[in-house]
Short mmCIF file of N, CA and C in Angstrom, two decimals:
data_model
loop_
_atom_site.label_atom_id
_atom_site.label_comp_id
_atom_site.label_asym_id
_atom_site.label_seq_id
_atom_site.Cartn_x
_atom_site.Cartn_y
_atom_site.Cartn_z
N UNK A 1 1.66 -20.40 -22.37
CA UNK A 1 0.74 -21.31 -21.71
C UNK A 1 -0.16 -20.52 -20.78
N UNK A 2 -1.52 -20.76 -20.76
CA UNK A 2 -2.41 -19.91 -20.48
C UNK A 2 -3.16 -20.75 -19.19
N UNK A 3 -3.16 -20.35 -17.64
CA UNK A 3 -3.52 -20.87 -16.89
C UNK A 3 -4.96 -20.28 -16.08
N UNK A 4 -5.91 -20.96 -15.79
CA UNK A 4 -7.11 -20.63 -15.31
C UNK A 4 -6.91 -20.56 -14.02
N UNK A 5 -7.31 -19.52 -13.46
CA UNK A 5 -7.68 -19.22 -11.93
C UNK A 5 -9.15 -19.28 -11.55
N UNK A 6 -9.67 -20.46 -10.57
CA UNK A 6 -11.16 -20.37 -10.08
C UNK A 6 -10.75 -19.35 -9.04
N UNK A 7 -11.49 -18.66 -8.67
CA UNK A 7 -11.78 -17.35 -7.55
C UNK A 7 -12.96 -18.31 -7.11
N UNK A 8 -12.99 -18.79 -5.61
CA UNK A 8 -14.56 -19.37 -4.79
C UNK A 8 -15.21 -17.61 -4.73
N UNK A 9 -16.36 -17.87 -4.23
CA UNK A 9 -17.45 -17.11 -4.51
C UNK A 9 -16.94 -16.19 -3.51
N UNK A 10 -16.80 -16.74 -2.09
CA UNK A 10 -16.28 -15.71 -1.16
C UNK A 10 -15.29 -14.69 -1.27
N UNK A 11 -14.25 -15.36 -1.84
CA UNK A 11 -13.13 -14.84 -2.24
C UNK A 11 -12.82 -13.90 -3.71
N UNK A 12 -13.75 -13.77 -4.65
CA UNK A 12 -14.16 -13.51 -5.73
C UNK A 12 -14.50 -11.82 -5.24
N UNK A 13 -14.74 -11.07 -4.47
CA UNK A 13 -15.92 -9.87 -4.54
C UNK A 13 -14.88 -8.94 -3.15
N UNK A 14 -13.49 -9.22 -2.90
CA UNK A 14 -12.44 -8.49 -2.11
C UNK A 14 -11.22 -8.65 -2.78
N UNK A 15 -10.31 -7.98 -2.92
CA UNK A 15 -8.73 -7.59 -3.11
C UNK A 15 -8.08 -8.83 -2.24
N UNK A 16 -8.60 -8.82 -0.83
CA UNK A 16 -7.91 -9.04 -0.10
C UNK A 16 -7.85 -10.91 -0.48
N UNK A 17 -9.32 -11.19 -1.12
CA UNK A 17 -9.47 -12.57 -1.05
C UNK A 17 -8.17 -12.91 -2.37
N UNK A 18 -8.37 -12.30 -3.63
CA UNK A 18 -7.27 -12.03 -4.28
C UNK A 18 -6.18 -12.60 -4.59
N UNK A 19 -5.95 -11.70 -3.38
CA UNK A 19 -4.28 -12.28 -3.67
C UNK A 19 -3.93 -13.29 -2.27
N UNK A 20 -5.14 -13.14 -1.62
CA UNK A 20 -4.85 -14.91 -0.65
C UNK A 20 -4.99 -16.32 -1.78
N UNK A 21 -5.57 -15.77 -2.58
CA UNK A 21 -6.22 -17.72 -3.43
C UNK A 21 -5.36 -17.05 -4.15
N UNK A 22 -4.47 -15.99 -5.05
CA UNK A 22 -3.41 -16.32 -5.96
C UNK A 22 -2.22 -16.89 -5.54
N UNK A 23 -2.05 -16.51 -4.35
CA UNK A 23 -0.52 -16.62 -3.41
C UNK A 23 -0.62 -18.22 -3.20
N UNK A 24 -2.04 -18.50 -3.04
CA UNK A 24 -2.00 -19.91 -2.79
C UNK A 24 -1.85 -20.90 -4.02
N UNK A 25 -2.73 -20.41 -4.79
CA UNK A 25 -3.14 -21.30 -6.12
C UNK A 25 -1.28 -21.01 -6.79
N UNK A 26 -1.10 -19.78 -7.17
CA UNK A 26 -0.05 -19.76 -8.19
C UNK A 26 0.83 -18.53 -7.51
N UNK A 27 1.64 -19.26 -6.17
CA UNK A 27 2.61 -18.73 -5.26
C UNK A 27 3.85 -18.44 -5.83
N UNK A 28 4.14 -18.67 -7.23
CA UNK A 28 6.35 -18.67 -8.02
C UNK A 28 5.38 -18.03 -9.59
N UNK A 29 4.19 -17.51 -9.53
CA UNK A 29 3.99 -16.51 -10.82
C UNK A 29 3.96 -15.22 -10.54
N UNK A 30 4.24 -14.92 -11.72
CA UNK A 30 4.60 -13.32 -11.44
C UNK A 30 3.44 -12.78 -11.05
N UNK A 31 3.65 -11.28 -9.84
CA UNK A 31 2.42 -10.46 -9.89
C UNK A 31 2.65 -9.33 -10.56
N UNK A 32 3.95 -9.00 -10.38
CA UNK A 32 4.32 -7.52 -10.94
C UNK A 32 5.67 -7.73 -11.38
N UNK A 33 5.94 -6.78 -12.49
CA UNK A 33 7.36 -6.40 -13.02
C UNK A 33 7.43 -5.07 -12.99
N UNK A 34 8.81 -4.51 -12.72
CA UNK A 34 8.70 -3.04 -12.91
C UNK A 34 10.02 -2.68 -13.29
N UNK A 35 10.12 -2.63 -14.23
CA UNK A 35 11.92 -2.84 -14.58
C UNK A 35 13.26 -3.72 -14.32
N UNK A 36 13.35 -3.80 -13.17
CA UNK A 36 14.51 -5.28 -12.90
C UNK A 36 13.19 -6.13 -11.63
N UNK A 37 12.71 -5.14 -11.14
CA UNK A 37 12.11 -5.18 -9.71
C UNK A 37 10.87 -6.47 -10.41
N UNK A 38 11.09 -7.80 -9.41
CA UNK A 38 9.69 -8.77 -10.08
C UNK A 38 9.47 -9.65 -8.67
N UNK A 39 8.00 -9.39 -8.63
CA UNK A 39 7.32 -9.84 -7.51
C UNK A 39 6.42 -11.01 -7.36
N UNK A 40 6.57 -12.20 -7.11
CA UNK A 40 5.60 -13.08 -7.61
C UNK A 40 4.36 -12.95 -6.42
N UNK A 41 3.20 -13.76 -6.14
CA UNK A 41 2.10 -13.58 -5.58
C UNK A 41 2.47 -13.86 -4.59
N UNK A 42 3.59 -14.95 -3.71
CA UNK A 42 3.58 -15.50 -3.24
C UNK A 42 4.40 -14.05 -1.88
N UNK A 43 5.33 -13.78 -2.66
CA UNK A 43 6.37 -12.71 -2.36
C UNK A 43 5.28 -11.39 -1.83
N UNK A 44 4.26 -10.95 -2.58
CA UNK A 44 3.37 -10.05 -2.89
C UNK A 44 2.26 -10.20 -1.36
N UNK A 45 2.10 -11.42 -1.40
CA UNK A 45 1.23 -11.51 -0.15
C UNK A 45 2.06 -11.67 0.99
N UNK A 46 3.41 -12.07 0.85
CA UNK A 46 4.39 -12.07 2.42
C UNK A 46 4.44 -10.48 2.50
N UNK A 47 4.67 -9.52 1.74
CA UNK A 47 4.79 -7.97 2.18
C UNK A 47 3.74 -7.20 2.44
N UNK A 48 2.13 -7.96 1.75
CA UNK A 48 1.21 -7.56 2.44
C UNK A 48 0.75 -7.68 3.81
N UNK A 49 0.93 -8.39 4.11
CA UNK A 49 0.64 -9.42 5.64
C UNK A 49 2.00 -8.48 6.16
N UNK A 50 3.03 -8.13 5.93
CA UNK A 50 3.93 -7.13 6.80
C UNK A 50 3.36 -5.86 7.13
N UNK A 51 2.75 -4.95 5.80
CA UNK A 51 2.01 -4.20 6.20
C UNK A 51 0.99 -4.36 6.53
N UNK A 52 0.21 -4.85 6.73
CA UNK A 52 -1.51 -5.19 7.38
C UNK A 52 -1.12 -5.27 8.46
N UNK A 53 0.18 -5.68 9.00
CA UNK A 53 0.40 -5.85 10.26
C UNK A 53 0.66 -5.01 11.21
N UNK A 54 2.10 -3.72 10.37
CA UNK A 54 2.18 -2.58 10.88
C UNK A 54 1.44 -1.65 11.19
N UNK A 55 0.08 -1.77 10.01
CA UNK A 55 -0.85 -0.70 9.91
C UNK A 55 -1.63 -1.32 11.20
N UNK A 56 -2.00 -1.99 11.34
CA UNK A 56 -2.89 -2.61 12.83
C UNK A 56 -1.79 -2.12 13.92
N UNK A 57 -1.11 -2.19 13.64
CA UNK A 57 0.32 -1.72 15.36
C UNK A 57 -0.32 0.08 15.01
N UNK A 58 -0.58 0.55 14.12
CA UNK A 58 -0.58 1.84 14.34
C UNK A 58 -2.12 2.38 14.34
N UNK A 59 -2.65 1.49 14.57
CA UNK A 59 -4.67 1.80 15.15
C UNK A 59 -5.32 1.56 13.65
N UNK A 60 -4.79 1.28 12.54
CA UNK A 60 -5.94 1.08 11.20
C UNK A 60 -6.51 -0.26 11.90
N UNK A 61 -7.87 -0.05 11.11
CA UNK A 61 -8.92 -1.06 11.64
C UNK A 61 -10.06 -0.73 10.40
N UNK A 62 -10.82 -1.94 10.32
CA UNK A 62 -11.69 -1.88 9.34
C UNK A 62 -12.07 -0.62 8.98
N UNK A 63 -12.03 -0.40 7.68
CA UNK A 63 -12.87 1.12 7.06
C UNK A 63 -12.20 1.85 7.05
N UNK A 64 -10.87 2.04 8.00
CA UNK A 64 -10.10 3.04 8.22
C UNK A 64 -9.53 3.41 6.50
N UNK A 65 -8.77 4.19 6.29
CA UNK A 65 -8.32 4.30 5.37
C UNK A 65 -6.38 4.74 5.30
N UNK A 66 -6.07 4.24 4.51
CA UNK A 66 -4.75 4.30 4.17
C UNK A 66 -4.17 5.41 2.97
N UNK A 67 -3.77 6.79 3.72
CA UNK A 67 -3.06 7.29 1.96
C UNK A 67 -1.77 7.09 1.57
N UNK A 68 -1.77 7.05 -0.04
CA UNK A 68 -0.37 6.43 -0.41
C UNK A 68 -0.17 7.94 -1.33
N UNK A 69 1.30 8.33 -1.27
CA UNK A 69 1.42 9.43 -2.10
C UNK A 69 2.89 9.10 -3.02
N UNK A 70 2.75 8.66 -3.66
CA UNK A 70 4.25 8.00 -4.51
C UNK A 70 3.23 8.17 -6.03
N UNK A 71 4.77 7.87 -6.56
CA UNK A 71 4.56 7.48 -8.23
C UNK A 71 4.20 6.22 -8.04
N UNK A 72 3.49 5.69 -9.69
CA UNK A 72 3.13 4.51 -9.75
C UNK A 72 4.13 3.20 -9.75
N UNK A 73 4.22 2.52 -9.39
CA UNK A 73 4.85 1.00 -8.82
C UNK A 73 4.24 0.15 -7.95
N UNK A 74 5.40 -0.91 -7.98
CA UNK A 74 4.99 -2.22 -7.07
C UNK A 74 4.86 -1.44 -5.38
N UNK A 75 4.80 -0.61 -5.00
CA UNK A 75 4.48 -0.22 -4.11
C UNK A 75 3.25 -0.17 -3.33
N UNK A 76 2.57 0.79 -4.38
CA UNK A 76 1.34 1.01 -4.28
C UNK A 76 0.46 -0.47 -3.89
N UNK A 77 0.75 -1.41 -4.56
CA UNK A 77 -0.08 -2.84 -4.63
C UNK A 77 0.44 -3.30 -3.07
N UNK A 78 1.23 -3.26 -2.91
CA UNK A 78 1.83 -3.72 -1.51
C UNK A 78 1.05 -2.89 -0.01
N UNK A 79 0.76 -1.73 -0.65
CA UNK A 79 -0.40 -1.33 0.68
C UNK A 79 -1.82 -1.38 -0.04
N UNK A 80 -2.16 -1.37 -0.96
CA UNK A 80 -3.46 -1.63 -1.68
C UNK A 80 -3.60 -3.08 -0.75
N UNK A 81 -2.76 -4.22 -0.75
CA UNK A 81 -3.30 -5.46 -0.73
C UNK A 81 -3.33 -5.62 0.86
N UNK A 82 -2.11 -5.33 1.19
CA UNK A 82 -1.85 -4.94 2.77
C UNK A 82 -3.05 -4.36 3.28
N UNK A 83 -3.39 -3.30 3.15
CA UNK A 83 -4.58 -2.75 3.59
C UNK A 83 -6.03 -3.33 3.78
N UNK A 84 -5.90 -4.12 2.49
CA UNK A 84 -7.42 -4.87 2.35
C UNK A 84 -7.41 -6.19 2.94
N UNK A 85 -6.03 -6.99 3.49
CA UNK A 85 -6.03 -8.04 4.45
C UNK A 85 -6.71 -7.52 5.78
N UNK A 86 -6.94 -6.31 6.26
CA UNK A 86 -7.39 -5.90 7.43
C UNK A 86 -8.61 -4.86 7.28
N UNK A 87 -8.74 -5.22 5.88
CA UNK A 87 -10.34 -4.77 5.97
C UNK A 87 -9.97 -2.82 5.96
N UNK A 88 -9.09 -2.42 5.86
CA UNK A 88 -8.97 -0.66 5.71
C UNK A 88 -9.32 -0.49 3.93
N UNK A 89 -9.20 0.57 3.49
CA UNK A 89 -9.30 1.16 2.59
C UNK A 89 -8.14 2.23 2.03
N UNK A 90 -7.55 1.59 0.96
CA UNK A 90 -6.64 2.54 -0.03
C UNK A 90 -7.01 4.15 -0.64
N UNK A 91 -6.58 5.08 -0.06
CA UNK A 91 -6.23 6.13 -0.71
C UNK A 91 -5.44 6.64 -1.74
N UNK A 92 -5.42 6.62 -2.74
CA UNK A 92 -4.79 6.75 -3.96
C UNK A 92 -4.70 8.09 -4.09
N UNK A 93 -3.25 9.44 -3.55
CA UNK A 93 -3.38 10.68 -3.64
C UNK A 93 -2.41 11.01 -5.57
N UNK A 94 -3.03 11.33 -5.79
CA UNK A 94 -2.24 11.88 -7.16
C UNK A 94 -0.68 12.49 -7.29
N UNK A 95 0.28 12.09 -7.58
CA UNK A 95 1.31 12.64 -7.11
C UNK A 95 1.55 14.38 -8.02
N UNK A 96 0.88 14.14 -8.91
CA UNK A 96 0.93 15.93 -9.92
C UNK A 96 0.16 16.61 -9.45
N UNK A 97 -0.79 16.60 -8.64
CA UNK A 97 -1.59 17.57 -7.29
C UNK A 97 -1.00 18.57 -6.95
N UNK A 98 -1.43 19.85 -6.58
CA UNK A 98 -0.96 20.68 -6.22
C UNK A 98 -0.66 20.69 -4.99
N UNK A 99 0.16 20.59 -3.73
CA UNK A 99 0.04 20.40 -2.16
C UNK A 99 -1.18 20.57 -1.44
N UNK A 100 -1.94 22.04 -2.06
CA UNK A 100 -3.13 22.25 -1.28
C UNK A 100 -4.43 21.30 -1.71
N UNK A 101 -4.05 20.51 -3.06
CA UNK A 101 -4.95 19.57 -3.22
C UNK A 101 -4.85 17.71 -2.99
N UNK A 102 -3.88 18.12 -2.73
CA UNK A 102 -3.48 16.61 -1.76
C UNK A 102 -3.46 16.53 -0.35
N UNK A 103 -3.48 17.73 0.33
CA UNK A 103 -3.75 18.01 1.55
C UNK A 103 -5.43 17.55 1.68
N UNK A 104 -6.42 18.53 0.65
CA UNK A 104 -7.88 17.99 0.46
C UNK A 104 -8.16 16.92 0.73
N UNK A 105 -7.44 15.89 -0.07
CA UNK A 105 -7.64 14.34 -0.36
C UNK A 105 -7.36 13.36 1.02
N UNK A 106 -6.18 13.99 1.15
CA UNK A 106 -5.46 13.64 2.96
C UNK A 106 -6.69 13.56 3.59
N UNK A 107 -6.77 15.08 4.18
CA UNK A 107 -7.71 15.24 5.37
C UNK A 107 -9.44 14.96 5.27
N UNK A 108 -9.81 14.73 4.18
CA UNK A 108 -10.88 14.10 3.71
C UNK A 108 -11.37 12.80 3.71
N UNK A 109 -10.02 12.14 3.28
CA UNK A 109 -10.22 10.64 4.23
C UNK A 109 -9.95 10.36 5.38
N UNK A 110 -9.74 11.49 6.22
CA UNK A 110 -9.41 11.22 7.58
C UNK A 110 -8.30 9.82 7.97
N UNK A 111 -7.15 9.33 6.84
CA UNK A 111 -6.41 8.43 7.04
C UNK A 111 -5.41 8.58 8.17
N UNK A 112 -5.40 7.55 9.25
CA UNK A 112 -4.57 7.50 10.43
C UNK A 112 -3.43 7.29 9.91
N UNK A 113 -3.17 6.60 8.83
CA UNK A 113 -1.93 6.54 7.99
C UNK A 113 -1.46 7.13 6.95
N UNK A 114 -0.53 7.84 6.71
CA UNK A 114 -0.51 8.54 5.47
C UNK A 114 1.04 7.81 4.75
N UNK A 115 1.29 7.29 3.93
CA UNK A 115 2.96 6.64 3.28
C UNK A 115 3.07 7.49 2.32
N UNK A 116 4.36 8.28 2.36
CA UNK A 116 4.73 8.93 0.94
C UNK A 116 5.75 8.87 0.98
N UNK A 117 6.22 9.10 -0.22
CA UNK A 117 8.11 8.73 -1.27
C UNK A 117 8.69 10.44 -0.42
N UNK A 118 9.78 10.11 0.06
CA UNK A 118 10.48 11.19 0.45
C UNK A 118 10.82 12.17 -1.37
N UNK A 119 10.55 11.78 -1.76
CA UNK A 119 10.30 12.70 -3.51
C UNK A 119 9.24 13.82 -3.02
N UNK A 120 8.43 13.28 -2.42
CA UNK A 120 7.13 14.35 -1.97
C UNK A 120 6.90 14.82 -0.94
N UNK A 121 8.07 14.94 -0.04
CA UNK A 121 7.69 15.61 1.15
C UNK A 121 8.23 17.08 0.97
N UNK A 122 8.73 18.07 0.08
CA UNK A 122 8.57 19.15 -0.37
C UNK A 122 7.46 19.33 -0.46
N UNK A 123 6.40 18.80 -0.80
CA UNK A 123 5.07 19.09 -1.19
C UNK A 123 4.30 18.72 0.33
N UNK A 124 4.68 17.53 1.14
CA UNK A 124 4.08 17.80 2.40
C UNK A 124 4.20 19.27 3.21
N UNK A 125 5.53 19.77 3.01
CA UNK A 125 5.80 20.69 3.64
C UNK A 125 5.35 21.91 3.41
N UNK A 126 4.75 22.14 1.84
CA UNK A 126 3.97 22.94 1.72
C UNK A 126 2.31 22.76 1.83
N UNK A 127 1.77 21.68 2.13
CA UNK A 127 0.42 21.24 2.70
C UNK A 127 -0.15 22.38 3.61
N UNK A 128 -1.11 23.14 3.15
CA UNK A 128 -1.54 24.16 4.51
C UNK A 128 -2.02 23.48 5.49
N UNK A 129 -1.95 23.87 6.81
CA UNK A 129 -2.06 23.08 8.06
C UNK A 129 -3.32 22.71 8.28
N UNK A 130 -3.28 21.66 8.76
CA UNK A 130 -4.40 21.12 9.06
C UNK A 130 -4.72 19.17 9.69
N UNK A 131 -4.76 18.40 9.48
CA UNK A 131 -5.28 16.74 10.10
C UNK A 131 -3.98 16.42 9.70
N UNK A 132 -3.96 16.52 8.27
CA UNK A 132 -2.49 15.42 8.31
C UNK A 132 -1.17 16.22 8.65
N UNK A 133 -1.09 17.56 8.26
CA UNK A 133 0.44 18.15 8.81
C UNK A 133 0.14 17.73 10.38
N UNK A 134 -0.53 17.80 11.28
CA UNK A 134 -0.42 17.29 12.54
C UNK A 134 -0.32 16.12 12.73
N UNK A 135 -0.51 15.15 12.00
CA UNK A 135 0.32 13.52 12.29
C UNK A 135 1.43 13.16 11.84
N UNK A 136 2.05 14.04 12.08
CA UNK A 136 3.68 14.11 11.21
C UNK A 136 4.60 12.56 11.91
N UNK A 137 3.87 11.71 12.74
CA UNK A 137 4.90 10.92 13.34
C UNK A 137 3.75 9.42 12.89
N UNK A 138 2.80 9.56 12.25
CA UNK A 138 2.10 8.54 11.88
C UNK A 138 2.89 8.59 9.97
N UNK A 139 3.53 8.81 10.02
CA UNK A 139 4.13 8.96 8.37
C UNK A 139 5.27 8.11 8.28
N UNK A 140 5.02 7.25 6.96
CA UNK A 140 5.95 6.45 6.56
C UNK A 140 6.88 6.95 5.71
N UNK A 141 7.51 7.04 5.53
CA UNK A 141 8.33 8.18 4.56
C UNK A 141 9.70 7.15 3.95
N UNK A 142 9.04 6.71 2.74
CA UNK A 142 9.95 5.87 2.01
C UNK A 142 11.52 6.40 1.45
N UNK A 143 12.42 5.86 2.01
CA UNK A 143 13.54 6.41 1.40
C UNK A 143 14.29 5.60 0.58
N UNK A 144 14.47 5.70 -0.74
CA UNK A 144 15.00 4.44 -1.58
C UNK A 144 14.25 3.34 -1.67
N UNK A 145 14.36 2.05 -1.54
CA UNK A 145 13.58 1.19 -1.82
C UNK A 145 12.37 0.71 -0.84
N UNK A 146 11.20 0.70 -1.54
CA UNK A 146 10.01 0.19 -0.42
C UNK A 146 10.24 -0.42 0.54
N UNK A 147 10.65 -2.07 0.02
CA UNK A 147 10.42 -3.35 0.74
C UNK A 147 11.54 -2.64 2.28
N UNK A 148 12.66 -2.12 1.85
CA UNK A 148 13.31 -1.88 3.19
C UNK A 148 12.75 -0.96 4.01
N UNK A 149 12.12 -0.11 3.49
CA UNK A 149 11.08 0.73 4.66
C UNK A 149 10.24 -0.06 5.08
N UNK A 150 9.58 -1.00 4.78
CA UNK A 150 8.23 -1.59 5.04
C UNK A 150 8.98 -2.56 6.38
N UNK A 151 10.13 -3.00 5.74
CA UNK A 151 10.62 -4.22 7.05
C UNK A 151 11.06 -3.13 8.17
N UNK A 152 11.50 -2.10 8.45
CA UNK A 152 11.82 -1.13 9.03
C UNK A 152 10.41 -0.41 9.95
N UNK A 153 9.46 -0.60 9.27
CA UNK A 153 7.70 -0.18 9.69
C UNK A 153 7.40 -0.95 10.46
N UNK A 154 7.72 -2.51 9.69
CA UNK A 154 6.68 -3.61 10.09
C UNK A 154 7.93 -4.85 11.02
N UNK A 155 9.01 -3.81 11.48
CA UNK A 155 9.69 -4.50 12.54
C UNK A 155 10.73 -5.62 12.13
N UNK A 156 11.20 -5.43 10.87
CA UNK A 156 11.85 -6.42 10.09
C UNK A 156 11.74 -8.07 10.12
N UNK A 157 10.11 -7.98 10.00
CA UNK A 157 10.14 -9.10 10.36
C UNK A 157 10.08 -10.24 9.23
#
């Protein structure tokens, strides 16, 4: 069964509008699957609004930008959407990068936030110095499952 989503005009031309009118319109459908892991919109926009929230406790503000350094998953969408409730901007760092070229990407967006999978902080540690090895305490550093770092970030709330 095949269901139509109107997007209003406003809400049509941002991420952020998105997944506010999906969460609303169709809050118990799926947004993501990722092996057992299944997220509906509704679920999807309560963990965004956790991070949009944390990231504002830690100075992001419009334009700012957010880097994410993980493999691909329901993760990524969770600060993609998070981010764009507050008007920042997603950094998408490549995780097969060489350190000195994810360092590039880092300090190029000048992101006050940087989140990466403790999988990749071997590779932070080889980052030659520079913007982001010096915000070593603005780092989210996922250990095991997202959602429990994020409630752990964003104050378990």
């Amino acid at each position: 069964m095949s269901t139509t989503v109107v997007v209003t005009e406003r809400e049509r031309y941002t991420v952020a509008g998105i997944i506010r009118h999906l969460a609303r319109e169709q809050p118990d459908h799926e947004m993501s699957v990722l092996g057992e892991e299944r997220r509906t919109w509704a679920e999807a926009f309560d963990v965004a609004c956790r991070v949009a929230h944390a990231a504002a406790r830690e100075g992001v503000t419009v334009g700012d930008r957010i880097a994410f350094l993980d493999r691909n998953g329901i993760a990524y969408f969770d600060v993609l959407f998070g981010g764009s409730l507050i008007g920042a901007v997603n950094v998408a760092v490549n995780w097969r990068l060489a350190p000195a070229e994810m360092a590039a990407i880092i300090d190029d967006s000048q992101a006050p936030v940087v989140i990466i999978h403790t999988d990749y902080l071997a590779a932070l540690a080889d980052m030659p110095r520079g913007h982001r090895r010096d915000a070593t305490d603005r780092l989210l550093r996922p250990t095991g499952g997202f959602l429990r770092d994020v409630d752990r970030w964003c104050g378990d709330r």
